[in-house]
Short mmCIF file of C-alpha atoms and ligand atoms in Angstrom, two decimals:
data_model
loop_
_atom_site.label_atom_id
_atom_site.label_comp_id
_atom_site.label_asym_id
_atom_site.label_seq_id
_atom_site.Cartn_x
_atom_site.Cartn_y
_atom_site.Cartn_z
CA UNK A 151 5.64 8.72 19.00
CA UNK A 152 6.77 7.43 15.73
CA UNK A 153 4.12 7.70 12.63
CA UNK A 154 3.57 5.22 10.08
CA UNK A 155 1.98 6.53 6.85
CA UNK A 156 1.46 5.70 3.15
CA UNK A 157 3.69 4.79 0.38
CA UNK A 158 2.99 5.58 -2.83
CA UNK A 159 4.50 6.11 -6.24
CA UNK A 160 8.00 4.56 -4.72
CA UNK A 161 8.68 6.57 -1.65
CA UNK A 162 7.03 7.69 1.64
CA UNK A 163 3.69 9.84 1.70
CA UNK A 164 2.57 11.52 4.81
CA UNK A 165 -0.88 10.90 5.94
CA UNK A 166 -3.29 14.07 5.10
CA UNK A 167 -6.49 12.93 6.50
CA UNK A 168 -5.76 13.78 10.00
CA UNK A 169 -7.05 10.04 10.99
CA UNK A 170 -4.77 7.92 12.94
CA UNK A 171 -4.93 4.63 14.48
CA UNK A 172 -3.06 3.30 17.61
CA UNK A 173 -0.49 0.17 16.85
CA UNK A 174 0.36 -1.51 20.08
CA UNK A 175 2.98 -4.07 21.29
CA UNK A 176 0.61 -7.27 22.52
CA UNK A 177 3.27 -8.10 25.04
CA UNK A 178 3.04 -5.20 27.01
CA UNK A 179 -0.26 -3.26 25.84
CA UNK A 180 1.56 -0.40 25.27
CA UNK A 181 1.25 1.54 22.02
CA UNK A 182 4.17 1.84 20.11
CA UNK A 183 3.10 4.01 16.96
CA UNK A 184 0.27 5.53 15.25
CA UNK A 185 -0.65 4.33 11.86
CA UNK A 186 -2.49 6.97 9.28
CA UNK A 187 -6.16 6.15 8.28
CA UNK A 188 -6.29 6.60 4.35
CA UNK A 189 -8.95 9.23 2.73
CA UNK A 190 -11.04 8.42 -0.31
CA UNK A 191 -8.35 11.07 -1.75
CA UNK A 192 -5.17 9.16 -0.33
CA UNK A 193 -6.22 5.84 -2.30
CA UNK A 194 -7.25 7.63 -5.21
CA UNK A 195 -3.41 8.94 -5.49
CA UNK A 196 -2.34 5.44 -4.68
CA UNK A 197 -4.09 4.14 -7.58
CA UNK A 198 -3.15 7.24 -9.79
CA UNK A 199 -0.02 6.03 -9.33
CA UNK A 200 -0.33 2.68 -9.87
CA UNK A 201 -2.08 3.32 -13.14
CA UNK A 202 0.60 5.61 -14.48
CA UNK A 203 3.12 2.53 -13.83
CA UNK A 204 0.82 -0.04 -15.38
CA UNK A 205 1.30 0.59 -19.45
CA UNK A 206 5.20 0.46 -19.11
CA UNK A 207 5.45 -2.47 -16.33
CA UNK A 208 2.85 -4.48 -17.89
CA UNK A 209 4.48 -4.14 -21.38
CA UNK A 210 8.14 -4.81 -19.74
CA UNK A 211 10.06 -8.02 -20.62
CA UNK A 212 9.99 -11.14 -18.89
CA UNK A 213 13.86 -10.85 -18.22
CA UNK A 214 13.29 -7.03 -17.06
CA UNK A 215 10.43 -8.51 -14.70
CA UNK A 216 12.43 -11.68 -13.13
CA UNK A 217 15.63 -9.89 -13.10
CA UNK A 218 13.90 -7.90 -10.13
CA UNK A 219 12.35 -10.85 -8.50
CA UNK A 220 15.72 -12.53 -8.05
CA UNK A 221 17.15 -9.66 -6.66
CA UNK A 222 13.84 -8.82 -4.15
CA UNK A 223 14.15 -12.34 -3.28
CA UNK A 224 17.85 -11.96 -2.15
CA UNK A 225 16.97 -8.88 -0.23
CA UNK A 226 14.03 -10.37 1.52
CA UNK A 227 16.07 -13.74 2.34
CA UNK A 228 18.96 -10.91 4.08
CA UNK A 229 16.08 -8.83 5.80
CA UNK A 230 14.31 -11.93 7.55
CA UNK A 231 15.18 -11.16 10.91
CA UNK A 232 14.53 -7.67 10.38
CA UNK A 233 10.88 -8.80 8.67
CA UNK A 234 10.37 -11.26 11.88
CA UNK A 235 11.06 -8.74 14.50
CA UNK A 236 8.89 -6.16 13.03
CA UNK A 237 5.96 -9.04 12.96
CA UNK A 238 6.61 -10.00 16.57
CA UNK A 239 6.61 -6.02 18.05
CA UNK A 240 3.30 -5.35 16.54
CA UNK A 241 1.58 -8.84 16.14
CA UNK A 242 3.30 -10.61 19.06
CA UNK A 243 3.90 -14.21 17.64
CA UNK A 244 6.96 -15.67 18.43
CA UNK A 245 9.99 -15.08 16.65
CA UNK A 246 10.60 -18.78 15.62
CA UNK A 247 7.07 -18.37 14.12
CA UNK A 248 7.46 -15.16 12.88
CA UNK A 249 10.41 -16.22 11.00
CA UNK A 250 8.49 -19.19 9.11
CA UNK A 251 5.59 -16.76 7.91
CA UNK A 252 8.36 -14.58 6.10
CA UNK A 253 9.99 -18.20 4.81
CA UNK A 254 6.20 -19.03 3.60
CA UNK A 255 6.00 -15.86 2.15
CA UNK A 256 9.25 -16.11 0.36
CA UNK A 257 8.26 -19.12 -1.23
CA UNK A 258 5.49 -17.02 -3.48
CA UNK A 259 8.45 -14.50 -4.53
CA UNK A 260 10.05 -17.86 -5.35
CA UNK A 261 7.50 -18.95 -7.76
CA UNK A 262 7.34 -15.84 -9.09
CA UNK A 263 10.75 -15.89 -10.14
CA UNK A 264 9.56 -18.58 -12.62
CA UNK A 265 7.01 -16.32 -14.17
CA UNK A 266 8.27 -17.50 -17.86
CA UNK A 267 7.48 -20.87 -17.19
CA UNK A 268 3.88 -19.95 -15.32
CA UNK A 269 2.73 -17.41 -18.25
CA UNK A 270 3.83 -19.63 -21.43
CA UNK A 271 0.83 -19.68 -23.87
CA UNK A 272 -0.65 -22.53 -26.11
CA UNK A 273 -0.16 -22.65 -29.48
CA UNK A 274 -2.04 -24.58 -32.07
CA UNK A 275 -0.89 -24.64 -35.95
CA UNK A 276 -2.63 -25.50 -38.87
CA UNK A 277 -6.06 -25.96 -36.84
CA UNK A 278 -7.76 -25.37 -40.53
CA UNK A 279 -6.03 -24.74 -43.39
CA UNK A 280 -3.05 -21.98 -43.18
CA UNK A 281 -4.71 -21.13 -39.53
CA UNK A 282 -3.58 -20.95 -36.38
CA UNK A 283 -4.73 -20.48 -32.65
CA UNK A 284 -2.58 -18.87 -29.99
CA UNK A 285 -3.65 -18.73 -26.38
CA UNK A 286 -2.20 -15.93 -24.22
CA UNK A 287 -2.49 -14.43 -21.00
CA UNK A 288 -2.21 -10.90 -20.04
CA UNK A 289 -2.05 -8.71 -17.28
CA UNK A 290 -5.50 -7.05 -15.96
CA UNK A 291 -4.04 -3.40 -14.76
CA UNK A 292 -4.15 -1.99 -11.54
CA UNK A 293 -4.82 -4.69 -8.79
CA UNK A 294 -5.54 -4.34 -5.01
CA UNK A 295 -4.65 -6.52 -1.97
CA UNK A 296 -6.67 -5.75 1.69
CA UNK A 297 -4.85 -8.35 4.24
CA UNK A 298 -5.57 -9.55 8.18
CA UNK A 299 -3.81 -8.86 11.03
CA UNK A 300 -2.67 -12.59 11.65
CA UNK A 301 0.14 -13.06 8.83
CA UNK A 302 1.73 -9.30 8.46
CA UNK A 303 4.27 -10.28 5.77
CA UNK A 304 3.32 -13.75 4.34
CA UNK A 305 -0.25 -12.94 3.11
CA UNK A 306 1.11 -9.78 1.46
CA UNK A 307 3.61 -12.10 -0.39
CA UNK A 308 0.87 -14.60 -1.53
CA UNK A 309 -0.38 -11.61 -3.39
CA UNK A 310 1.87 -8.95 -4.94
CA UNK A 311 4.75 -10.60 -6.17
CA UNK A 312 2.74 -12.70 -8.23
CA UNK A 313 0.28 -9.95 -9.56
CA UNK A 314 3.76 -7.94 -10.30
CA UNK A 315 5.33 -11.15 -12.15
CA UNK A 316 2.11 -11.07 -14.15
CA UNK A 317 2.58 -7.73 -15.43
CA UNK A 318 0.07 -5.84 -13.18
CA UNK A 319 0.72 -2.57 -10.46
CA UNK A 320 -0.85 -3.00 -7.18
CA UNK A 321 -2.20 -1.48 -4.29
CA UNK A 322 -1.69 -2.71 -0.52
CA UNK A 323 -3.93 -2.03 1.96
CA UNK A 324 -2.17 -4.22 5.13
CA UNK A 325 -4.16 -4.46 8.56
CA UNK A 326 -3.69 -1.28 10.59
CA UNK A 327 -2.91 -3.42 13.75
CA UNK A 328 0.33 -4.49 11.81
CA UNK A 329 1.09 -2.03 8.99
CA UNK A 330 5.16 -2.52 9.37
CA UNK A 331 6.32 -5.31 8.03
CA UNK A 332 4.16 -4.90 4.91
CA UNK A 333 5.47 -1.03 4.69
CA UNK A 334 8.96 -2.97 4.90
CA UNK A 335 8.38 -5.05 1.83
CA UNK A 336 7.47 -1.85 -0.20
CA UNK A 337 10.87 -0.32 1.03
CA UNK A 338 12.88 -3.56 -0.02
CA UNK A 339 10.75 -3.84 -3.53
CA UNK A 340 12.24 -0.04 -4.07
CA UNK A 341 15.33 -1.31 -3.07
CA UNK A 342 15.26 -4.04 -5.54
CA UNK A 343 14.45 -1.74 -8.30
CA UNK A 344 10.85 -1.84 -8.75
CA UNK A 345 9.98 1.09 -10.89
CA UNK A 346 7.90 4.07 -8.68
CA UNK A 347 4.27 3.09 -8.56
CA UNK A 348 4.13 -0.53 -9.04
CA UNK A 349 3.68 -1.41 -5.76
CA UNK A 350 2.32 1.09 -3.47
CA UNK A 351 0.81 0.84 0.15
CA UNK A 352 -1.64 2.80 1.75
CA UNK A 353 -2.52 2.40 5.47
CA UNK A 354 -5.89 2.76 6.82
CA UNK A 355 -9.52 1.07 8.00
CA UNK A 356 -12.74 0.39 6.14
CA UNK A 357 -12.92 3.59 4.35
CA UNK A 358 -9.68 2.93 2.38
CA UNK A 359 -11.17 -0.45 1.59
CA UNK A 360 -14.34 0.61 0.42
CA UNK A 361 -12.77 2.99 -1.93
CA UNK A 362 -10.29 0.05 -3.25
CA UNK A 363 -13.47 -1.51 -3.87
CA UNK A 364 -15.75 0.83 -5.87
CA UNK A 365 -12.79 2.74 -7.68
CA UNK A 366 -13.61 2.42 -11.34
CA UNK A 367 -9.37 2.04 -12.01
CA UNK A 368 -8.83 -1.12 -10.03
CA UNK A 369 -9.59 -4.45 -11.86
CA UNK A 370 -9.39 -6.95 -9.11
CA UNK A 371 -9.17 -7.39 -5.42
CA UNK A 372 -7.58 -9.62 -3.50
CA UNK A 373 -8.61 -9.83 -0.01
CA UNK A 374 -7.87 -12.44 3.45
CA UNK A 375 -9.82 -11.96 6.58
CA UNK A 376 -12.82 -12.46 8.64
CA UNK A 377 -15.78 -14.20 6.65
CA UNK A 378 -18.07 -11.47 7.40
CA UNK A 379 -15.68 -9.03 5.59
CA UNK A 380 -15.11 -11.27 2.77
CA UNK A 381 -18.49 -11.63 2.26
CA UNK A 382 -19.00 -7.89 1.81
CA UNK A 383 -15.76 -7.48 -0.17
CA UNK A 384 -16.84 -9.78 -2.79
CA UNK A 385 -20.09 -8.35 -3.07
CA UNK A 386 -19.04 -4.99 -3.53
CA UNK A 387 -16.12 -5.65 -5.18
CA UNK A 388 -17.89 -7.85 -7.83
CA UNK A 389 -21.03 -5.08 -8.11
CA UNK A 390 -18.51 -2.50 -9.25
CA UNK A 391 -17.62 -5.07 -11.73
CA UNK A 392 -14.15 -6.34 -10.07
CA UNK A 393 -12.74 -9.80 -10.34
CA UNK A 394 -12.39 -10.64 -6.68
CA UNK A 395 -11.07 -13.83 -4.57
CA UNK A 396 -11.76 -13.31 -0.76
CA UNK A 397 -10.59 -15.79 1.60
CA UNK A 398 -12.60 -15.83 4.85
CA UNK A 399 -12.39 -17.28 8.12
CA UNK A 400 -12.49 -20.72 9.58
CA UNK A 401 -13.29 -23.69 11.97
CA UNK A 402 -10.92 -26.60 11.31
CA UNK A 403 -11.47 -30.09 12.20
CA UNK A 404 -8.90 -33.01 13.07
CA UNK A 405 -10.46 -36.02 12.59
CA UNK A 406 -8.93 -38.87 14.52
CA UNK A 407 -9.71 -42.39 13.97
CA UNK A 408 -8.62 -45.27 16.81
CA UNK A 409 -6.36 -46.77 14.64
CA UNK A 410 -4.31 -43.49 15.11
CA UNK A 411 -0.72 -42.80 16.76
CA UNK A 412 -1.92 -41.20 19.73
CA UNK A 413 0.95 -39.67 20.51
CA UNK A 414 2.01 -38.01 17.00
CA UNK A 415 -2.23 -36.88 17.03
CA UNK A 416 -1.89 -35.21 20.27
CA UNK A 417 1.89 -33.34 19.25
CA UNK A 418 0.09 -32.30 15.80
CA UNK A 419 -3.02 -31.06 17.72
CA UNK A 420 -1.11 -29.09 20.74
CA UNK A 421 0.94 -27.26 17.96
CA UNK A 422 -1.67 -26.68 15.29
CA UNK A 423 -4.40 -25.64 18.10
CA UNK A 424 -1.91 -23.20 20.22
CA UNK A 425 0.66 -21.90 17.76
CA UNK A 426 0.69 -18.34 17.06
CA UNK A 427 -1.79 -18.53 19.89
CA UNK A 428 -4.71 -20.05 17.68
CA UNK A 429 -4.88 -16.61 15.60
CA UNK A 430 -4.04 -19.08 12.46
CA UNK A 431 -6.86 -19.57 9.85
CA UNK A 432 -5.55 -23.07 9.28
CA UNK A 433 -5.37 -23.69 13.33
CA UNK A 434 -6.94 -27.23 14.56
CA UNK A 435 -9.98 -25.39 16.90
CA UNK A 436 -11.73 -28.54 16.86
CA UNK A 437 -11.00 -32.40 17.56
CA UNK A 438 -13.60 -34.82 16.51
CA UNK A 439 -12.57 -37.81 18.41
CA UNK A 440 -13.63 -41.60 17.23
CA UNK A 441 -14.89 -44.19 19.51
CA UNK A 442 -12.67 -44.66 22.43
CA UNK A 443 -9.59 -42.05 21.30
CA UNK A 444 -11.05 -38.91 23.14
CA UNK A 445 -9.88 -39.95 26.94
CA UNK A 446 -6.55 -41.04 26.01
CA UNK A 447 -5.92 -38.05 23.30
CA UNK A 448 -6.88 -35.47 26.04
CA UNK A 449 -4.84 -37.16 28.47
CA UNK A 450 -1.89 -36.72 26.31
CA UNK A 451 -2.85 -32.90 25.27
CA UNK A 452 -2.81 -32.01 28.57
CA UNK A 453 0.32 -33.21 29.22
CA UNK A 454 2.15 -31.53 26.73
CA UNK A 455 0.18 -28.21 26.99
CA UNK A 456 1.69 -28.26 30.42
CA UNK A 457 5.39 -27.68 29.05
CA UNK A 458 4.24 -25.15 26.62
CA UNK A 459 5.96 -21.42 27.44
CA UNK A 460 4.23 -18.58 27.10
CA UNK A 461 5.85 -14.98 26.87
CA UNK A 462 6.66 -12.18 24.82
CA UNK A 463 7.67 -12.84 21.15
CA UNK A 464 11.02 -11.77 21.69
CA UNK A 465 12.00 -14.14 24.64
CA UNK A 466 14.06 -16.94 22.62
CA UNK A 467 12.29 -19.33 24.99
CA UNK A 468 8.97 -18.36 24.50
CA UNK A 469 6.81 -20.74 22.49
CA UNK A 470 3.42 -19.21 22.64
CA UNK A 471 3.05 -15.11 22.29
CA UNK A 472 -0.02 -12.57 23.58
CA UNK A 473 -2.99 -11.92 21.50
CA UNK A 474 -3.50 -9.06 19.28
CA UNK A 475 -5.62 -6.89 21.19
CA UNK A 476 -7.07 -6.41 24.79
CA UNK A 477 -10.71 -6.75 23.13
CA UNK A 478 -9.85 -10.21 21.54
CA UNK A 479 -8.36 -11.32 24.42
CA UNK A 480 -11.33 -10.58 26.29
CA UNK A 481 -13.68 -12.04 23.52
CA UNK A 482 -11.87 -15.61 23.51
CA UNK A 483 -12.03 -15.73 27.40
CA UNK A 484 -15.64 -15.44 27.34
CA UNK A 485 -16.29 -18.52 25.00
CA UNK A 486 -14.23 -20.29 27.84
CA UNK A 487 -16.03 -18.93 30.55
CA UNK A 488 -19.42 -19.52 28.95
CA UNK A 489 -18.94 -23.05 27.90
CA UNK A 490 -20.00 -25.05 31.12
CA UNK A 491 -23.56 -23.40 30.67
CA UNK A 492 -23.48 -24.77 27.03
CA UNK A 493 -22.58 -28.51 28.26
CA UNK A 494 -19.12 -28.34 27.80
CA UNK A 495 -16.23 -29.50 30.06
CA UNK A 496 -13.59 -27.29 30.58
CA UNK A 497 -10.56 -29.50 31.23
CA UNK A 498 -7.65 -26.61 30.89
CA UNK A 499 -8.72 -23.19 31.90
CA UNK A 500 -6.15 -20.41 30.47
CA UNK A 501 -8.15 -17.14 31.09
CA UNK A 502 -6.69 -16.40 34.26
CA UNK A 503 -3.15 -16.58 32.73
CA UNK A 504 -0.77 -13.76 32.89
CA UNK A 505 2.97 -12.83 32.62
CA UNK A 506 4.75 -11.11 35.52
CA UNK A 507 6.17 -7.78 34.89
CA UNK A 508 3.83 -7.57 31.73
CA UNK A 509 0.72 -7.73 32.83
CA UNK A 510 -0.86 -4.92 30.40
CA UNK A 511 0.06 -7.69 27.78
CA UNK A 512 -2.92 -9.48 25.77
CA UNK A 513 -2.26 -13.20 27.79
CA UNK A 514 -3.92 -15.77 27.67
CA UNK A 515 -3.07 -19.53 28.87
CA UNK A 516 -4.03 -22.60 27.09
CA UNK A 517 -7.96 -23.50 27.25
CA UNK A 518 -9.23 -27.32 26.27
CA UNK A 519 -12.80 -27.77 26.47
CA UNK A 520 -14.32 -31.46 26.32
CA UNK A 521 -17.80 -32.81 25.36
CA UNK A 522 -18.39 -29.62 23.23
CA UNK A 523 -21.78 -29.36 21.41
CA UNK A 524 -21.90 -28.55 17.86
CA UNK A 525 -24.78 -25.97 18.95
CA UNK A 526 -22.50 -24.15 21.59
CA UNK A 527 -21.08 -20.89 20.57
CA UNK A 528 -17.41 -22.17 20.99
CA UNK A 529 -17.98 -24.81 18.17
CA UNK A 530 -20.19 -22.36 15.69
CA UNK A 531 -18.11 -19.38 15.88
CA UNK A 532 -14.24 -19.03 15.11
CA UNK A 533 -12.78 -18.18 18.20
CA UNK A 534 -9.44 -16.98 16.85
CA UNK A 535 -7.37 -17.79 19.98
CA UNK A 536 -6.01 -21.16 22.09
CA UNK A 537 -9.04 -22.57 22.55
CA UNK A 538 -9.40 -26.33 21.50
CA UNK A 539 -12.45 -28.14 21.64
CA UNK A 540 -12.91 -31.84 21.73
CA UNK A 541 -16.15 -33.22 20.09
CA UNK A 542 -17.04 -37.04 20.38
CA UNK A 543 -18.41 -39.18 17.80
CA UNK A 544 -19.14 -43.13 17.56
CA UNK A 545 -17.62 -43.48 13.84
CA UNK A 546 -15.97 -41.88 11.00
CA UNK A 547 -19.05 -41.48 8.97
CA UNK A 548 -20.29 -39.73 12.06
CA UNK A 549 -17.31 -37.61 12.10
CA UNK A 550 -17.04 -36.41 8.51
CA UNK A 551 -20.70 -35.82 8.37
CA UNK A 552 -20.09 -33.38 11.71
CA UNK A 553 -17.34 -31.94 9.78
CA UNK A 554 -19.26 -31.51 6.50
CA UNK A 555 -21.97 -29.82 8.16
CA UNK A 556 -19.84 -26.71 9.22
CA UNK A 557 -20.32 -23.88 7.18
CA UNK A 558 -16.51 -23.47 7.15
CA UNK A 559 -14.60 -25.45 4.76
CA UNK A 560 -10.68 -24.01 4.85
CA UNK A 561 -8.75 -26.86 5.91
CA UNK A 562 -9.07 -30.21 8.04
CA UNK A 563 -6.62 -33.07 8.95
CA UNK A 564 -7.52 -36.95 9.61
CA UNK A 565 -4.87 -38.90 11.63
CA UNK A 566 -4.88 -42.83 11.08
CA UNK A 567 -2.73 -45.58 10.30
CA UNK A 568 -5.33 -46.77 7.63
CA UNK A 569 -4.46 -45.77 4.00
CA UNK A 570 -8.43 -46.75 2.79
CA UNK A 571 -9.76 -44.72 5.42
CA UNK A 572 -7.52 -41.85 4.62
CA UNK A 573 -8.25 -42.24 1.09
CA UNK A 574 -11.68 -41.95 1.54
CA UNK A 575 -11.63 -38.68 3.59
CA UNK A 576 -9.79 -36.93 0.57
CA UNK A 577 -12.41 -37.60 -1.34
CA UNK A 578 -15.44 -37.03 1.06
CA UNK A 579 -14.50 -33.96 3.39
CA UNK A 580 -15.92 -30.57 1.86
CA UNK A 581 -13.12 -28.43 2.39
CA UNK A 582 -10.49 -26.84 0.37
CA UNK A 583 -7.01 -28.55 1.93
CA UNK A 584 -6.95 -31.49 3.52
CA UNK A 585 -3.92 -33.11 5.88
CA UNK A 586 -3.44 -36.91 6.10
CA UNK A 587 -1.78 -36.99 9.71
CA UNK A 588 -0.69 -33.18 8.78
CA UNK A 589 -2.32 -30.83 11.17
CA UNK A 590 -1.96 -27.58 8.74
CA UNK A 591 -1.97 -28.49 5.22
CA UNK A 592 -0.92 -25.42 4.06
CA UNK A 593 0.01 -25.91 0.26
CA UNK A 594 3.55 -24.98 -1.01
CA UNK A 595 3.68 -22.14 -3.32
CA UNK A 596 3.75 -24.06 -6.17
CA UNK A 597 0.17 -25.33 -5.39
CA UNK A 598 -2.81 -23.03 -4.57
CA UNK A 599 -3.95 -22.11 -1.57
CA UNK A 600 -8.13 -21.76 -0.59
CA UNK A 601 -11.11 -23.09 1.35
CA UNK A 602 -14.63 -23.66 0.44
CA UNK A 603 -17.74 -22.77 1.51
CA UNK A 604 -17.83 -19.70 3.62
CA UNK A 605 -14.00 -19.83 3.88
CA UNK A 606 -13.84 -18.07 0.18
CA UNK A 607 -16.07 -16.19 -1.95
CA UNK A 608 -14.80 -16.04 -5.52
CA UNK A 609 -13.65 -18.88 -7.92
CA UNK A 610 -9.76 -18.41 -7.41
CA UNK A 611 -7.78 -20.13 -4.84
CA UNK A 612 -4.75 -17.86 -3.93
CA UNK A 613 -1.19 -18.18 -5.36
CA UNK A 614 0.06 -21.07 -7.46
CA UNK A 615 -1.68 -21.87 -10.84
CA UNK A 616 -4.81 -20.21 -9.45
CA UNK A 617 -2.87 -16.79 -8.81
CA UNK A 618 -1.49 -16.64 -12.29
CA UNK A 619 -5.14 -17.14 -13.89
CA UNK A 620 -6.44 -14.51 -11.28
CA UNK A 621 -4.09 -12.11 -12.04
CA UNK A 622 -4.35 -12.51 -15.58
CA UNK A 623 -6.84 -12.44 -18.43
CA UNK A 624 -6.77 -14.83 -21.60
CA UNK A 625 -6.53 -13.66 -25.39
CA UNK A 626 -6.80 -16.67 -28.31
CA UNK A 627 -5.48 -15.07 -31.17
CA UNK A 628 -6.52 -16.82 -34.58
CA UNK A 629 -4.25 -16.19 -37.48
CA UNK A 630 -3.99 -16.98 -41.05
CA UNK A 631 -1.52 -15.84 -43.68
CA UNK A 632 -3.26 -16.37 -47.09
CA UNK A 633 -1.61 -18.03 -50.32
CA UNK A 634 -2.28 -16.63 -53.34
CA UNK A 635 -5.08 -19.12 -54.80
CA UNK A 636 -7.09 -18.40 -51.33
CA UNK A 637 -10.16 -16.13 -51.49
CA UNK A 638 -13.67 -15.32 -52.30
CA UNK A 639 -16.90 -14.57 -50.36
CA UNK A 640 -18.24 -16.68 -48.15
CA UNK A 641 -20.99 -15.63 -45.67
CA UNK A 642 -21.09 -18.88 -44.13
CA UNK A 643 -19.88 -19.11 -40.30
CA UNK A 644 -16.21 -19.95 -40.25
CA UNK A 645 -15.63 -23.68 -40.22
CA UNK A 646 -12.72 -25.88 -40.49
CA UNK A 647 -11.38 -27.79 -43.42
P1 NAD B 845 -10.59 -8.51 9.38
O1 NAD B 845 -11.83 -9.23 8.50
O2 NAD B 845 -11.20 -7.78 10.44
O3 NAD B 845 -9.95 -7.53 8.69
C1 NAD B 845 -9.30 -8.16 7.55
C2 NAD B 845 -8.72 -6.41 6.66
O4 NAD B 845 -10.48 -6.03 6.18
C3 NAD B 845 -8.27 -5.77 7.25
O5 NAD B 845 -7.29 -5.01 6.31
C4 NAD B 845 -9.40 -4.79 7.95
O6 NAD B 845 -8.70 -3.22 7.77
C5 NAD B 845 -10.29 -4.60 6.71
N1 NAD B 845 -11.27 -4.36 7.45
C6 NAD B 845 -11.84 -4.77 8.74
N2 NAD B 845 -13.12 -4.51 9.23
C7 NAD B 845 -13.96 -3.97 7.71
C8 NAD B 845 -15.11 -3.41 7.30
N3 NAD B 845 -16.23 -3.54 8.34
N4 NAD B 845 -15.12 -3.19 5.84
C9 NAD B 845 -14.22 -3.33 5.19
N5 NAD B 845 -12.68 -3.65 5.81
C10 NAD B 845 -12.40 -4.17 6.47
O7 NAD B 845 -9.99 -10.18 9.81
P2 NAD B 845 -8.87 -9.72 10.75
O8 NAD B 845 -9.07 -9.80 12.13
O9 NAD B 845 -7.47 -8.77 10.39
O10 NAD B 845 -7.83 -11.06 10.15
C11 NAD B 845 -8.33 -12.25 11.33
C12 NAD B 845 -9.15 -12.83 10.09
O11 NAD B 845 -8.86 -13.68 8.97
C13 NAD B 845 -10.12 -14.54 10.39
O12 NAD B 845 -11.17 -14.84 10.45
C14 NAD B 845 -9.01 -15.61 9.72
O13 NAD B 845 -9.66 -16.87 9.87
C15 NAD B 845 -8.75 -14.93 8.86
N6 NAD B 845 -7.80 -15.57 7.64
C16 NAD B 845 -8.19 -15.82 6.93
C17 NAD B 845 -6.99 -16.47 5.72
C18 NAD B 845 -7.27 -17.23 4.67
O14 NAD B 845 -6.72 -17.42 4.03
N7 NAD B 845 -8.32 -17.96 4.48
C19 NAD B 845 -5.70 -16.32 6.12
C20 NAD B 845 -5.48 -15.39 7.21
C21 NAD B 845 -6.62 -14.98 7.80
#
């Protein structure tokens, strides 16, 4: 069986820890590979390779860095299909969705191609007589990225292209459930001419993560994953003096006002709740229906849900694939089974669904819960599966208060024809990303992505200008070229004249 090892110093490196984890095809439930789990020594080797490359890369010209990024962009473009196939084979999402993920990741490489513009400093001349001040941003050194299973290519691409463009070197720890796409990204970077050691990949589990968090040569850590692990990564990373951005889980609400176009809202709800089997941090998992909207909206959602084709991600007609693991499938199904006892009506129950001939796959059908209570497990927890909850409220104000009471604040959306209400919502809702008649408002690459509250730990959102700031630190240079008549001792604190 194939083994996926590490990529260190520009070449494949076999795992030596003796620890491996299984990689599974979610559509069949069968193991397809082993992935090496890095030991502390193997993480140290990757960090040493990154450190050895840091000075040369960090002082390389912007022209050299952008030349690599443009070549890399072209290679990724040429290999879109192959990367998407690797994603589907290990994650299970359908091919078109995997291609969409690659496209959104490519956006950040394209952003990074413009790094000379993004890194331009500031200059103030003559702040005092013959004194100028320049503000520049410099790389941090070695930085690391730890990523989740649900976007095997896009989330790594949110991180390392921009970090590298800023002059850092990088150690990436992919999810052990889906290691192949990230490995391919590293191979292609080498093919595009990235010097050895600038991008390293260590596969593994929490042993690797915890070593990254304490390693004295790593200056910063970007993390994307669940809230409990994000909280741990932020606490441990900052305790050892690192800059940390840790993006966590979510519970994304869609507020539907009575004046909304209910057909558009139903299309959006089904797409955003069940796309990628609900395994997106920006998935809509709770509809907050105002006034009399709930009944007609549910009717329209049910009609659309009945037409969704579920099947292996390799099938050209499938719209939704399996869940990542059998254990996760069972956990998601349990929320649906437990819902009636906690007061909800089960409108659609997908727990019995399977695909003929692929009964070992991690299948679930679409589930829809109505009259869900804010105290129920289905509402309070991030389910991360194809389960959509409907909560009924009387007014816009009650809806916003409900959303704002959630501990999460990743994305949210309002569906309405009322511009005034939409404008109020943008200002009043407590979430980092807001959609107006847009259910999954993932910002384009030249803006930044991030939530509020328990959906993020740390001060910087990811990519865009926040990404450039996160991966660099500021330096301000004050310069004087004195004329012969200047001079004289002055013990006063420097002031301007
Ligand atoms: P996860 O938190 O289980 O794993 C994320 C990473 O952390 C993986 O690389 C994993 O190996 C590592 N890890 C897991 N447990 C650990 C531990 N105890 N100690 C140290 N490291 C550990 O997340 P996941 O299941 O892979 O991904 C799904 C989660 O990610 C969901 O909660 C989803 O909302 C979230 N997510 C958030 C965003 C965002 O931008 N906010 C984007 C994608 C996914």
